[in-house]
mmCIF file of C-alpha atoms in Angstrom:
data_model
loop_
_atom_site.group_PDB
_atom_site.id
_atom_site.type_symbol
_atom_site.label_atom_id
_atom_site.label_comp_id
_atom_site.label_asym_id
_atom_site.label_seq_id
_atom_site.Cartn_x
_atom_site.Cartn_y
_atom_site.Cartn_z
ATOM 1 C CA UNK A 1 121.060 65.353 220.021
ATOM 2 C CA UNK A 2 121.474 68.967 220.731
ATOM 3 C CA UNK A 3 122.495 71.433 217.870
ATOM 4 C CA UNK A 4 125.665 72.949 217.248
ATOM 5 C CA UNK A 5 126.038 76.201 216.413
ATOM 6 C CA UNK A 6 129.719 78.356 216.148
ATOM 7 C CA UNK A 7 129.712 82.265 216.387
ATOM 8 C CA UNK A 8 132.388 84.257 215.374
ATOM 9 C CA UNK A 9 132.697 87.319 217.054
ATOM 10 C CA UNK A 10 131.512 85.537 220.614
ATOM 11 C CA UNK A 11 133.237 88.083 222.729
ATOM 12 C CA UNK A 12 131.501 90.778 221.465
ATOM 13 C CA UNK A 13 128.688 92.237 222.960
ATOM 14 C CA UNK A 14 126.159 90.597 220.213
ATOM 15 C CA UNK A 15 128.240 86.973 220.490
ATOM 16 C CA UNK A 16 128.394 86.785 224.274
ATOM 17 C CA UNK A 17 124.412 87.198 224.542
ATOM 18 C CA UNK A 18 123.774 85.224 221.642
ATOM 19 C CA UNK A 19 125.661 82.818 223.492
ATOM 20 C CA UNK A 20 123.733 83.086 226.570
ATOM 21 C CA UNK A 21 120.917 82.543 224.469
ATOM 22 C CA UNK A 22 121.356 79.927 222.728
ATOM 23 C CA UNK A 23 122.740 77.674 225.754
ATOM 24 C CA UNK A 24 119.365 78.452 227.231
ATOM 25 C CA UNK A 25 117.935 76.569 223.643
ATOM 26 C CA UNK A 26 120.213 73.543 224.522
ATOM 27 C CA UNK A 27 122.397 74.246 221.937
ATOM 28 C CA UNK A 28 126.634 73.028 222.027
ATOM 29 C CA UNK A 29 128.082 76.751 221.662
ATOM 30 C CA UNK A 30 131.644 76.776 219.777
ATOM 31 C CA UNK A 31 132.998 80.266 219.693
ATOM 32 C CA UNK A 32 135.594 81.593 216.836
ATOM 33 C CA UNK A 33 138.858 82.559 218.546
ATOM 34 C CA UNK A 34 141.554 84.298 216.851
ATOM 35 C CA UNK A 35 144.476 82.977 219.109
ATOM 36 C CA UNK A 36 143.840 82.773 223.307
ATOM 37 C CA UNK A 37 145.069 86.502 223.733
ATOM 38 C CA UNK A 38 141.970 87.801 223.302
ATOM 39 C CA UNK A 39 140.983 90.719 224.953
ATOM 40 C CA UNK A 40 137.315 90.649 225.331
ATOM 41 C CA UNK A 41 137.451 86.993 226.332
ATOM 42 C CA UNK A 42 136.295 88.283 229.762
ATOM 43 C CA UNK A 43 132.842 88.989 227.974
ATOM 44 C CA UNK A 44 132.055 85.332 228.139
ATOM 45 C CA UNK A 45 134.228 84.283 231.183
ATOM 46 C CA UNK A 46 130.753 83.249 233.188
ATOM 47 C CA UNK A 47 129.896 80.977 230.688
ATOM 48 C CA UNK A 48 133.516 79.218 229.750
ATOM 49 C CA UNK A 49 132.778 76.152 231.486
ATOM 50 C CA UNK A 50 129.799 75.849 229.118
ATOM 51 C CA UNK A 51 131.391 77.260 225.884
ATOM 52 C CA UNK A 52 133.906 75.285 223.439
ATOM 53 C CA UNK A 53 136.358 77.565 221.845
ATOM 54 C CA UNK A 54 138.113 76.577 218.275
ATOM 55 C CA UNK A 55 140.786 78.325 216.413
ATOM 56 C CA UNK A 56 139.558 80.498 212.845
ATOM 57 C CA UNK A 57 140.429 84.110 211.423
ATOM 58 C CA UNK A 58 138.209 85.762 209.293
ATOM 59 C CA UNK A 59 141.332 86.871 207.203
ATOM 60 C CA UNK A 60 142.705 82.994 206.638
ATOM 61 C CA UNK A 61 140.155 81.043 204.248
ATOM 62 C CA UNK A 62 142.085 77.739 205.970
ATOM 63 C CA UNK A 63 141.447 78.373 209.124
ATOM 64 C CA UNK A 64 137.701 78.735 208.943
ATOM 65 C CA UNK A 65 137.635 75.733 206.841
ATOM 66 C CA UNK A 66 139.431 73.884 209.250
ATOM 67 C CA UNK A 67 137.240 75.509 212.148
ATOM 68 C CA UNK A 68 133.967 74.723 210.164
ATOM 69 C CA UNK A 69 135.274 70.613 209.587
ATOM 70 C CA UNK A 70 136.306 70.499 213.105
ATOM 71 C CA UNK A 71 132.782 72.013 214.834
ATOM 72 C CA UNK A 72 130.565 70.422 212.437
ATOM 73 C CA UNK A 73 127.717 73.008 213.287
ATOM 74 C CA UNK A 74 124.313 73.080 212.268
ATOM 75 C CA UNK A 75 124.117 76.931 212.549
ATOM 76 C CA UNK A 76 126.987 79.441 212.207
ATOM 77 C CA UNK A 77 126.455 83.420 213.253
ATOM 78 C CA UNK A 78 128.595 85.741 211.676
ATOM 79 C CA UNK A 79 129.348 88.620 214.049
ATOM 80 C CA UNK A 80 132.868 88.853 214.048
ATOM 81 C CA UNK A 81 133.572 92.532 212.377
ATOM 82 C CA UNK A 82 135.302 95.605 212.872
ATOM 83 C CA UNK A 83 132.148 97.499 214.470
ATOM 84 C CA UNK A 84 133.144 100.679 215.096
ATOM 85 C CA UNK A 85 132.155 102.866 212.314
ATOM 86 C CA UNK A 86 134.429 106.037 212.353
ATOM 87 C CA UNK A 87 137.497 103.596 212.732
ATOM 88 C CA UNK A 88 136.512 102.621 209.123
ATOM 89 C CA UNK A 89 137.787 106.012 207.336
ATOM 90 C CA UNK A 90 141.247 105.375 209.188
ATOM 91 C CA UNK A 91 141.646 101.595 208.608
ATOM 92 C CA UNK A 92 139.453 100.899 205.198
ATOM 93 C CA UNK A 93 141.291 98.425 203.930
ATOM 94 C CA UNK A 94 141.214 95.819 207.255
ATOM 95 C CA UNK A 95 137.227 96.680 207.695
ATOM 96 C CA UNK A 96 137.024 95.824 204.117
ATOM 97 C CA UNK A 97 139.092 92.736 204.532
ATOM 98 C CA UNK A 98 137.525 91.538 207.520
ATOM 99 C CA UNK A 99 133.698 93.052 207.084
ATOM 100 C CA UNK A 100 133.474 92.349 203.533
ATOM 101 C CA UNK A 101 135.864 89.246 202.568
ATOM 102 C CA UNK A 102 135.742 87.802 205.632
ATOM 103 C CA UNK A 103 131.742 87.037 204.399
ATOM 104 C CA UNK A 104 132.850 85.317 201.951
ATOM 105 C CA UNK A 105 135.735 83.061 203.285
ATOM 106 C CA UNK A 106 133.554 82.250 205.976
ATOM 107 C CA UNK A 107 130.878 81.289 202.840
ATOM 108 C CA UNK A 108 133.037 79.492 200.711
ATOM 109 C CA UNK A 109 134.377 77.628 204.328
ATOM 110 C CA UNK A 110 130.656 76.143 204.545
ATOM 111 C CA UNK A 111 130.479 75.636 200.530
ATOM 112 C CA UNK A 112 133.780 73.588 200.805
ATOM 113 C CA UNK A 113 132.699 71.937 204.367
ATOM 114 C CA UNK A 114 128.991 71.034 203.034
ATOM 115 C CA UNK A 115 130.251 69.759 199.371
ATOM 116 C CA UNK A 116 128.411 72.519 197.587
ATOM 117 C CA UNK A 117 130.911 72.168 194.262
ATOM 118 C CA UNK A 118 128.176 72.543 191.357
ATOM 119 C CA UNK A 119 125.580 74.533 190.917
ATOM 120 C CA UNK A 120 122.122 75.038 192.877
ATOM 121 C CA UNK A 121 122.435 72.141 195.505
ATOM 122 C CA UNK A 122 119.021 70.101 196.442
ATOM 123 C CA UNK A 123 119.105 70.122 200.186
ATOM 124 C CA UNK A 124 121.645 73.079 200.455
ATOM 125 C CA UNK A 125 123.913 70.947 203.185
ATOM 126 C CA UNK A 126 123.257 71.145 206.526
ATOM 127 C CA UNK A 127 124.638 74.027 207.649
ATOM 128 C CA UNK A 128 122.957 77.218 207.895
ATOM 129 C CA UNK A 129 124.049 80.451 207.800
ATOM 130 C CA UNK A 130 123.470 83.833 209.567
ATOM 131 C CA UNK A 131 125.249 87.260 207.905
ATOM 132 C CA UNK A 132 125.068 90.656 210.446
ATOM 133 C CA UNK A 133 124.459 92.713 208.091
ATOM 134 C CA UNK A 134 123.796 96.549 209.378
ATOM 135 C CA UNK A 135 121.338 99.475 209.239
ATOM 136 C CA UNK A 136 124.551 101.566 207.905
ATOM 137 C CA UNK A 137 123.853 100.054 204.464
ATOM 138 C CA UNK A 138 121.014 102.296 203.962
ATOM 139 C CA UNK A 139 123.337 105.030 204.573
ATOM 140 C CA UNK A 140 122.215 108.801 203.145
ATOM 141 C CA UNK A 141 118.401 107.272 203.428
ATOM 142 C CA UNK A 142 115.699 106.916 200.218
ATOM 143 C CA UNK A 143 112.967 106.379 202.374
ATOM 144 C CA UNK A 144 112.065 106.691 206.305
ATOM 145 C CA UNK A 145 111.344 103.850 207.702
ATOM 146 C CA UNK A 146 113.931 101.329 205.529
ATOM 147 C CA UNK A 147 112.672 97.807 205.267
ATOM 148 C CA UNK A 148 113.638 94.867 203.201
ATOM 149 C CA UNK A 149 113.555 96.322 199.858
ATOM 150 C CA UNK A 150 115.025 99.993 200.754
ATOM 151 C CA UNK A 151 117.481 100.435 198.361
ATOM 152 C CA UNK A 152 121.374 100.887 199.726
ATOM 153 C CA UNK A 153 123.143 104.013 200.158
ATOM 154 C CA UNK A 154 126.276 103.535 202.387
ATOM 155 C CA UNK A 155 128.330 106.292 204.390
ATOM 156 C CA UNK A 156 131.347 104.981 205.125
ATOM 157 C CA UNK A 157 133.451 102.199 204.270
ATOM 158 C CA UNK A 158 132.125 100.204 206.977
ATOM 159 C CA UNK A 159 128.370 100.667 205.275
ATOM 160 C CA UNK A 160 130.253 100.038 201.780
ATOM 161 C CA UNK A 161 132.256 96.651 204.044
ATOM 162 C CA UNK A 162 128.659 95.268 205.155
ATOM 163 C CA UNK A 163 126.879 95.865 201.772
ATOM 164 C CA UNK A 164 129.143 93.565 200.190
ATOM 165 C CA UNK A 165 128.908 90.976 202.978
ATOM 166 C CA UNK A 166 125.060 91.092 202.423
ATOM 167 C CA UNK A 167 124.828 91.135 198.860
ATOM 168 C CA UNK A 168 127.436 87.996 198.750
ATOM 169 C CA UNK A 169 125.349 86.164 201.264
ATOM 170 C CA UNK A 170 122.324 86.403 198.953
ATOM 171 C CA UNK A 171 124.682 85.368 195.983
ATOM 172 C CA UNK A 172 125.738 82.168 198.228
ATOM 173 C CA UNK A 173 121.958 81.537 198.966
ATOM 174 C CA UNK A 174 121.248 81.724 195.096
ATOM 175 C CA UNK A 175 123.564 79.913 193.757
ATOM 176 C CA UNK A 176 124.570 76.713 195.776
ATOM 177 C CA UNK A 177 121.099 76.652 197.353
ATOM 178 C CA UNK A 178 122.649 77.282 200.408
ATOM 179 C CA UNK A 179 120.877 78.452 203.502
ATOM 180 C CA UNK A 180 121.976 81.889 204.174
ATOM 181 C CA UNK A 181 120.676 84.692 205.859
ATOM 182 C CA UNK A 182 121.112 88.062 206.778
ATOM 183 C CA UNK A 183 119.926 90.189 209.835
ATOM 184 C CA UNK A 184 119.851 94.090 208.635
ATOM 185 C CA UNK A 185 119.623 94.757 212.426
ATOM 186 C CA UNK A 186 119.708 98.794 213.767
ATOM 187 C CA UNK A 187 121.842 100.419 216.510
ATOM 188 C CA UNK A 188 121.021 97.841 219.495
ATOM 189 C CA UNK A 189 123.016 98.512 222.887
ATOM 190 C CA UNK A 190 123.587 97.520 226.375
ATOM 191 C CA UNK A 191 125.415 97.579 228.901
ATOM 192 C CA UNK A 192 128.507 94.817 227.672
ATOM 193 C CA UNK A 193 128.463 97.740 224.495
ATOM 194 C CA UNK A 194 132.665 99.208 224.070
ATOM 195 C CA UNK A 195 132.825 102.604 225.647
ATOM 196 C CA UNK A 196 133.881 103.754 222.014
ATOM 197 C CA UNK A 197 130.469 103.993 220.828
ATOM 198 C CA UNK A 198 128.334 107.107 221.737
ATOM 199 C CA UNK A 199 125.299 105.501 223.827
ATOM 200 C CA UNK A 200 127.929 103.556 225.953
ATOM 201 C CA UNK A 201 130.303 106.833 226.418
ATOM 202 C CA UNK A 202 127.275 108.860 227.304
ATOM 203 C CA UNK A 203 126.316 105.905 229.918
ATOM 204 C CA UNK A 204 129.585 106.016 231.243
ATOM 205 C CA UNK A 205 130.733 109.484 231.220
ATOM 206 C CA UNK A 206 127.327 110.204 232.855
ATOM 207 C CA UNK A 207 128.081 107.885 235.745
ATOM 208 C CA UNK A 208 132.078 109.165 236.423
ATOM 209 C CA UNK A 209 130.023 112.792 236.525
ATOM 210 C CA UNK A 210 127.431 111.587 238.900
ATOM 211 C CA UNK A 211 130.406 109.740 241.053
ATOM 212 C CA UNK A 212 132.841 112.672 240.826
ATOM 213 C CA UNK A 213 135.223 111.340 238.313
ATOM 214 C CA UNK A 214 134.941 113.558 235.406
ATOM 215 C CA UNK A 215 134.064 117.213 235.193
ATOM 216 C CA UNK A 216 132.644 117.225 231.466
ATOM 217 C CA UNK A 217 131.523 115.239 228.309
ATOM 218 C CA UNK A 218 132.531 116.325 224.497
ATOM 219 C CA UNK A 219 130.422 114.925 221.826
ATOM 220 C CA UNK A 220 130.207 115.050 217.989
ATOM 221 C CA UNK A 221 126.624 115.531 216.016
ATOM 222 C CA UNK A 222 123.829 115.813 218.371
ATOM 223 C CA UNK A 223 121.500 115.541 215.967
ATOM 224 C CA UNK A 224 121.607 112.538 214.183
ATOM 225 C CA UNK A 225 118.650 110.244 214.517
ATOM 226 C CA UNK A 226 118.983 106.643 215.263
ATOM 227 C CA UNK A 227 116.578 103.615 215.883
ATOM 228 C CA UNK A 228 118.086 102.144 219.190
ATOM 229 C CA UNK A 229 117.161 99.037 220.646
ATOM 230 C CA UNK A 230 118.594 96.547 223.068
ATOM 231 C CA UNK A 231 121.081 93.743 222.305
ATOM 232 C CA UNK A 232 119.446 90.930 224.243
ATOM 233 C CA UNK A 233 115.973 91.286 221.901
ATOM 234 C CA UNK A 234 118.104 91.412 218.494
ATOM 235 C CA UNK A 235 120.411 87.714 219.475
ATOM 236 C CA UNK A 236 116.570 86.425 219.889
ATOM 237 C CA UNK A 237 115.885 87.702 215.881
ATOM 238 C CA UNK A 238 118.920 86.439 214.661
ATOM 239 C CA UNK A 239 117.746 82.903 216.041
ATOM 240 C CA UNK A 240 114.345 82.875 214.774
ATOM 241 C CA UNK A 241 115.722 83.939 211.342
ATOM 242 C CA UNK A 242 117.856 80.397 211.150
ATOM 243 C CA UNK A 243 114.986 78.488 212.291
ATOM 244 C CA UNK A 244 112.116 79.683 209.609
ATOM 245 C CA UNK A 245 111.185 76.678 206.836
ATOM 246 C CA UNK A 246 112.857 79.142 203.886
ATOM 247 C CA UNK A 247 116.086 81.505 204.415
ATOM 248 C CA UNK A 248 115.145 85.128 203.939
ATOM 249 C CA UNK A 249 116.516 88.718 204.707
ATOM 250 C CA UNK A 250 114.737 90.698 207.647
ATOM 251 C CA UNK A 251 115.456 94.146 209.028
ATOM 252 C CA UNK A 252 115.194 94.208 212.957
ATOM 253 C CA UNK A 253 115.094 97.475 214.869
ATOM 254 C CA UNK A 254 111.807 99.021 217.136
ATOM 255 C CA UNK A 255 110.597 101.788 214.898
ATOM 256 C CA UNK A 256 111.262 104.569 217.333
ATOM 257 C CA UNK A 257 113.420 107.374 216.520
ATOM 258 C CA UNK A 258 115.523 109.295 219.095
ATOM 259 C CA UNK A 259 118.288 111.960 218.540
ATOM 260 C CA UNK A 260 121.928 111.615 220.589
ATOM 261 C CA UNK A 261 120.308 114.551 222.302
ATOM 262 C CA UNK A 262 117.422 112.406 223.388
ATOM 263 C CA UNK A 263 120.282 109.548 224.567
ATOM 264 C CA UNK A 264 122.232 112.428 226.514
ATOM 265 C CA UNK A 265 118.903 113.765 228.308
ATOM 266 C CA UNK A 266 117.471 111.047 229.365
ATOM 267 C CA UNK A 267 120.752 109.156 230.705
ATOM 268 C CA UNK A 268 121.504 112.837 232.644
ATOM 269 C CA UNK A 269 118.392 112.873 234.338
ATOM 270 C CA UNK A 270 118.186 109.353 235.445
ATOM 271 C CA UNK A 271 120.789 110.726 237.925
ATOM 272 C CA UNK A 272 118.955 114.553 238.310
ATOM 273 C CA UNK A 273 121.780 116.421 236.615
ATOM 274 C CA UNK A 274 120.668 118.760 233.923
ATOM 275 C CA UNK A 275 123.011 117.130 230.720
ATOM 276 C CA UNK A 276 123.437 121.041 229.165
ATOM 277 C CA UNK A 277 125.876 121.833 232.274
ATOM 278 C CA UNK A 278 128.033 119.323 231.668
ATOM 279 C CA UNK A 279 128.297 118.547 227.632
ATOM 280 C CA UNK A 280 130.265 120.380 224.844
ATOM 281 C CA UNK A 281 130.299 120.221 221.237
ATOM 282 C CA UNK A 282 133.331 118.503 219.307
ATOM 283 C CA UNK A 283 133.903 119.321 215.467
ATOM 284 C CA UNK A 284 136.609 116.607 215.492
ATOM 285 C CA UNK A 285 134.177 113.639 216.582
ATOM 286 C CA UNK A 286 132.052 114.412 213.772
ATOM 287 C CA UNK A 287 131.857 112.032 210.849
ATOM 288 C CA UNK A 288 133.166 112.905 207.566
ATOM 289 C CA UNK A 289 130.145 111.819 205.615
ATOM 290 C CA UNK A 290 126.920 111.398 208.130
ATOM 291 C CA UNK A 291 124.462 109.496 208.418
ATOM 292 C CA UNK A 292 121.587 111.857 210.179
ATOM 293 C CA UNK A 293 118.311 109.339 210.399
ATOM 294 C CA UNK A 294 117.855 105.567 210.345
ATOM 295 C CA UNK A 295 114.881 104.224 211.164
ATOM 296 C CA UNK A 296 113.607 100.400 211.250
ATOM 297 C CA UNK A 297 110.543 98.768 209.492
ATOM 298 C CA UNK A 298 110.550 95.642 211.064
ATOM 299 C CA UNK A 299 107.051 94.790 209.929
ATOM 300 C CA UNK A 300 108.141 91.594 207.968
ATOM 301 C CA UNK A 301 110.136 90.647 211.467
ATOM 302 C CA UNK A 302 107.107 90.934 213.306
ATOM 303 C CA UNK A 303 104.681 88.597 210.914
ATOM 304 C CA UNK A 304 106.705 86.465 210.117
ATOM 305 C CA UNK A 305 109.524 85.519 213.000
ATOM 306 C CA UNK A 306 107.003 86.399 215.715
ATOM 307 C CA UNK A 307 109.895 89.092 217.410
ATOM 308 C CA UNK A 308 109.100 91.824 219.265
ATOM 309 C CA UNK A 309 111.410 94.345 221.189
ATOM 310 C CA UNK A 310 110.902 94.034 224.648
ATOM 311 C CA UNK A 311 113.032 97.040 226.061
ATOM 312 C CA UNK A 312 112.233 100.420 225.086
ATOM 313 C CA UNK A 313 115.089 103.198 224.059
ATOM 314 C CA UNK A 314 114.662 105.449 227.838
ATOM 315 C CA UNK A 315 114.565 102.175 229.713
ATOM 316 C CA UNK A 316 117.701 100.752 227.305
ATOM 317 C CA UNK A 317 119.838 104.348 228.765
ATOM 318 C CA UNK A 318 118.850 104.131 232.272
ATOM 319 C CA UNK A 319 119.867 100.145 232.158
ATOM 320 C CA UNK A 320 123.112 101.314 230.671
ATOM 321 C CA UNK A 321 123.894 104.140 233.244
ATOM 322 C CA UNK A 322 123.029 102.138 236.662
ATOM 323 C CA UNK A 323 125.236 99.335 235.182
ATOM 324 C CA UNK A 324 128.191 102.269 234.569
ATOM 325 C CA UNK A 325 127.271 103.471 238.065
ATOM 326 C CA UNK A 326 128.059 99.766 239.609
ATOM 327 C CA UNK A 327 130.703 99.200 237.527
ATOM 328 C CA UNK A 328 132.750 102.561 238.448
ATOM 329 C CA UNK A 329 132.091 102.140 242.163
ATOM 330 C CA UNK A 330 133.448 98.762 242.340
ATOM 331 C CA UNK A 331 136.588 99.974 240.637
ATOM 332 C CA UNK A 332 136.896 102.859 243.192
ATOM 333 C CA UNK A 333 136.417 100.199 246.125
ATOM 334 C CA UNK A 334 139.216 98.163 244.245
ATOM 335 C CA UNK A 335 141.080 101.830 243.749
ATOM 336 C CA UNK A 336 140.664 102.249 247.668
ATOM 337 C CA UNK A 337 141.741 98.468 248.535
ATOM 338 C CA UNK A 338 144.761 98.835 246.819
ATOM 339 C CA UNK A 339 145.923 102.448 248.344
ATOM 340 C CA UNK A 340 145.143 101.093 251.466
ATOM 341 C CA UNK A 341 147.495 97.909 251.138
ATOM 342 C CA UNK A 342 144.835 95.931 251.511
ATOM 343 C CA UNK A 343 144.852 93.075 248.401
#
């Protein structure tokens, strides 16, 4: 029979390719919905006909127990979260709630589920687990590159959010035996990426410019170093990780370094436009507390899973800004269709 395996967070950009993914591997997909509103559900809309959907919240303990008894998975990836990391200062209570607690209601869901009531189980049940846990726990950095053993120095409240969620998966693991796992995977983009994060709003504001739409760009801190990578090779990671003989923690990024400068630049002259025409400076999009250089070691990744990036960090920007240009020129052709009465 073919595994099951339920993501939360399936119409996000990491769920809806993990999703692809994994249907490629055979699997039964069951994605997490919080009510049939959602707003991203067009993320996955290709693949409905070969998706199951079940009802959970990462804020209701009963829900994901129910959703966990009703799917019966062998694998479950955690991805729902609050992503965006400046939202985290306004709203730090809900990213703590859902990026932190929802860890471990989704934990104790599988505990209850699998009959893990004692201590250290033999087998660990049969479900195992996969945490997204986040570069931003390493935070104001000890070391360049971080790996496994880096020691934690969140941000932000989102940073503080995931730390928790990590160190509680590890707890889970060590106590009831259970097979748990967490992916400490750096900035990884793409095209499905929300237009609130700064790779994506450079992809797109660079297309609007190139198609006439928009006159100018503001940005925030120019130069703050990230390791960027692309979504598609990190869902492949998070797969290996469940499918090793012994649950460990791995860090997953490409071990290149590149400034938002570097992003801006190269996405500019993909379409010959020279990016310093056309970008300003904004104090207000700066962080409060930043984080100026992360950088992945994903040695351990590389030994042990097998994984290797296969997109590289200019290649990632120009896939992102001829996917913006296609995008925004279909919406024009729809803009024109409707002013000319013809849909």
């Amino acid at each position: 029979m073919s595994k099951r395996a339920l993501i939360t967070g399936i119409t996000g950009q990491d769920g809806s390719y993990l999703a692809e993914h994994l249907l490629a591997q055979g699997y039964q997909v069951w994605g997490l919905i919080r009510g049939q509103a959602n707003p991203r559900k067009s993320r996955v809309s290709r693949l409905v006909s070969d998706l199951n959907f079940v009802d959970g919240d990462l804020m209701d303990q009963a829900s994901l127990v129910s959703a966990v008894d009703e799917v019966q998975p062998d694998e479950i990836y955690n991805l729902g979260a609050i992503s965006f990391v400046p939202m985290s200062w306004q709203q730090a209570e809900l990213v703590t709630e859902v990026n932190g607690m929802g860890v471990l209601r989704m934990l104790e869901a599988i505990r209850m589920v699998s009959g893990l009531n004692g201590s250290r189980s033999s087998d660990g049940g049969q479900i195992r687990f996969y945490q997204a846990s986040s570069s931003e726990m390493f935070g104001k950095v000890a070391e360049t590159p971080q790996c496994e053993t880096t020691i934690f120095r969140p941000r932000s409240p989102y940073g503080v959010a995931k730390t928790y969620g990590h160190f509680i998966t590890r707890n889970y693991r060590e106590s009831f035996g259970m097979y748990a796992v967490s992916g400490m995977l750096f900035n990884h983009e793409s095209p499905r990426r929300g237009a609130e994060f700064v790779t994506r709003k450079i992809s797109l504001a660079v297309a609007r410019i190139k198609l006439g739409y928009q006159d100018k760009m503001s940005l925030g801190n120019l130069d703050a170093v990230r390791d960027w990578g692309f979504a598609g090779d990190y869902v492949r990671a998070m797969h290996l990780m469940l499918q090793q003989d012994e649950p460990g923690d791995y860090v997953i990024g490409t071990g290149q370094m590149h400034s938002v400068r570097d992003a801006v630049r190269i996405a500019f002259e993909h379409v010959n436009l020279n990016w310093e025409d056309y970008v300003s400076i904004d104090p207000s999009l700066v962080r409060p507390a930043e984080v100026e250089i992360l950088c992945a070691d994903a040695e351990r990744a590389r030994t042990q899973l097998g994984w290797e990036p296969s997109v590289d960090f200019p290649e990632l920007m120009r896939m992102m800004v001829d996917a913006d240009l296609r995008q925004t020129s279909r919406e024009r052709e729809f803009g024109d269709l409707l002013l000319a009465g013809s849909w």
